[in-house]
Amino acid sequence: MTDNFTPGPYAAELAAAGIPAEMHEWLGQYGVGALVVKMGIHFLEMSPERTVGTMPVEGNTQVAGILHGGAHVVLAETLGSFAAGMHAGPKRQALGIDVSATHHRAVTAGTVTGTCTAIHLGRTLTTHEIVMTDEQGRRLSTARITNLIRDIAP
């Protein structure tokens, strides 16, 4: 952090989501996003190469009582986009341009863990694979996201 850093209005939100203190300056003016908060996503590990987070099944189910397929994709896109944003660095941003998911197994309770691993970290594109597992380590879904990296307009 820079010497003149002051916590922004999202300091409590960042801490609650598990964002490491060294990343608060970067995200302090934006927070983690309303959907991340609503879905209950919590970050455990964060780097461009590997980002890990969890999400509760409760509150994110569809009518049949299983974790909503869209919730899998929200977790995947969140992890992949944060990883791409870290790779992009200052004065650049990551924009998701493609996301896909294959669902392998349903889950009705507990916590889902998403593990995001870099496939390609380029100057203008990143691609990450995200594997969602249940508390027993069983694969629930596999997703892939590609992000465009671009400069932020002044």
XYZ file of C-alpha atoms in Angstrom:
154
model
C 0.000 0.000 0.000
C 1.092 3.541 -0.545
C 1.911 5.704 2.445
C -1.088 7.983 1.882
C -3.663 5.196 1.576
C -6.871 5.705 3.548
C -9.499 2.966 3.718
C -12.437 3.621 1.415
C -16.116 3.074 2.075
C -15.780 -0.642 1.282
C -13.144 -1.550 3.897
C -15.564 -3.670 5.964
C -16.948 -5.379 2.826
C -13.449 -6.265 1.625
C -12.469 -7.679 5.004
C -15.689 -9.706 5.278
C -15.059 -11.210 1.814
C -11.559 -12.328 2.806
C -9.709 -9.853 0.594
C -6.099 -9.576 1.855
C -5.193 -6.186 3.345
C -2.539 -5.565 0.691
C -5.315 -5.530 -1.939
C -7.556 -3.022 -0.160
C -5.973 -0.031 -1.882
C -6.721 -1.564 -5.298
C -10.341 -2.442 -4.461
C -11.102 0.217 -1.843
C -13.053 2.461 -4.195
C -15.039 -0.399 -5.758
C -15.570 -3.115 -3.155
C -16.124 -6.698 -4.248
C -19.466 -6.045 -5.944
C -23.039 -6.409 -4.793
C -23.470 -9.866 -6.352
C -20.396 -11.251 -4.563
C -21.844 -9.999 -1.274
C -25.341 -11.331 -2.057
C -24.036 -14.790 -3.017
C -21.850 -15.023 0.100
C -18.587 -15.535 -1.794
C -15.504 -15.543 0.430
C -11.939 -15.471 -0.925
C -9.350 -17.839 0.566
C -6.399 -17.356 -1.790
C -5.758 -14.679 -4.417
C -3.165 -14.438 -7.180
C -3.298 -14.233 -10.979
C -2.191 -17.871 -11.188
C -4.542 -19.310 -8.565
C -7.573 -17.852 -6.816
C -9.731 -19.863 -4.418
C -13.084 -18.942 -2.919
C -16.116 -20.453 -1.253
C -19.858 -19.939 -1.533
C -22.696 -21.354 0.576
C -25.287 -23.550 -1.098
C -27.983 -22.162 1.207
C -29.555 -19.080 -0.327
C -28.226 -19.921 -3.797
C -30.510 -22.820 -4.753
C -33.043 -23.236 -7.519
C -36.610 -24.474 -7.107
C -35.599 -28.160 -6.798
C -33.387 -27.340 -3.793
C -30.019 -27.811 -5.524
C -27.335 -25.193 -6.085
C -28.427 -23.112 -9.064
C -26.311 -23.626 -12.189
C -26.044 -19.867 -12.507
C -24.548 -19.722 -9.016
C -21.744 -22.007 -10.222
C -21.096 -19.574 -13.057
C -21.197 -16.540 -10.738
C -18.541 -18.123 -8.518
C -16.447 -19.093 -11.549
C -16.656 -15.677 -13.197
C -15.911 -13.914 -9.916
C -12.763 -15.943 -9.268
C -11.571 -15.757 -12.881
C -12.221 -12.041 -13.185
C -10.426 -11.191 -9.937
C -7.445 -13.305 -11.022
C -7.396 -11.586 -14.425
C -7.674 -8.170 -12.772
C -4.645 -8.911 -10.604
C -2.732 -9.980 -13.716
C -3.796 -6.815 -15.562
C -2.273 -4.602 -12.886
C -2.676 -0.876 -12.229
C -4.433 1.325 -14.798
C -5.679 -1.743 -16.667
C -8.897 -3.726 -16.345
C -10.140 -7.210 -17.113
C -13.428 -7.666 -18.953
C -15.010 -11.101 -19.290
C -15.631 -11.958 -22.931
C -16.454 -15.672 -22.707
C -17.595 -17.961 -19.914
C -18.837 -21.546 -20.082
C -19.596 -24.248 -17.560
C -20.297 -27.954 -17.456
C -22.222 -29.263 -14.453
C -21.243 -32.732 -13.247
C -23.025 -33.265 -9.932
C -25.741 -31.589 -7.866
C -25.328 -30.370 -4.307
C -28.096 -29.513 -1.824
C -26.236 -28.282 1.270
C -22.914 -27.104 2.598
C -20.228 -24.982 1.019
C -18.866 -25.050 -2.515
C -15.198 -24.291 -3.146
C -14.041 -22.855 -6.453
C -10.397 -23.233 -7.460
C -9.368 -20.986 -10.341
C -6.180 -21.865 -12.203
C -4.558 -19.852 -14.980
C -4.387 -21.494 -18.386
C -3.037 -18.421 -20.223
C -1.854 -15.068 -18.863
C -1.135 -12.832 -21.840
C -0.828 -9.110 -22.456
C -4.372 -8.738 -23.805
C -6.128 -12.007 -22.894
C -6.286 -14.325 -19.909
C -7.970 -17.699 -19.656
C -8.701 -19.512 -16.402
C -10.246 -22.872 -15.540
C -12.402 -22.979 -12.427
C -13.289 -26.263 -10.720
C -16.119 -26.245 -8.151
C -16.089 -28.988 -5.513
C -18.271 -29.934 -2.548
C -17.087 -30.425 1.031
C -16.035 -34.012 0.209
C -13.844 -32.789 -2.664
C -16.166 -34.138 -5.379
C -16.188 -32.132 -8.619
C -19.509 -30.348 -9.101
C -18.749 -28.285 -12.185
C -15.953 -27.119 -14.436
C -15.947 -23.637 -15.934
C -13.675 -21.607 -18.158
C -13.470 -17.837 -18.525
C -11.554 -15.653 -20.950
C -10.963 -12.014 -20.047
C -9.861 -9.164 -22.300
C -7.219 -6.944 -20.696
C -7.383 -3.274 -21.666
C -6.076 0.069 -20.478
C -8.435 2.166 -18.390
C -9.293 5.378 -20.201
C -7.966 8.474 -18.386
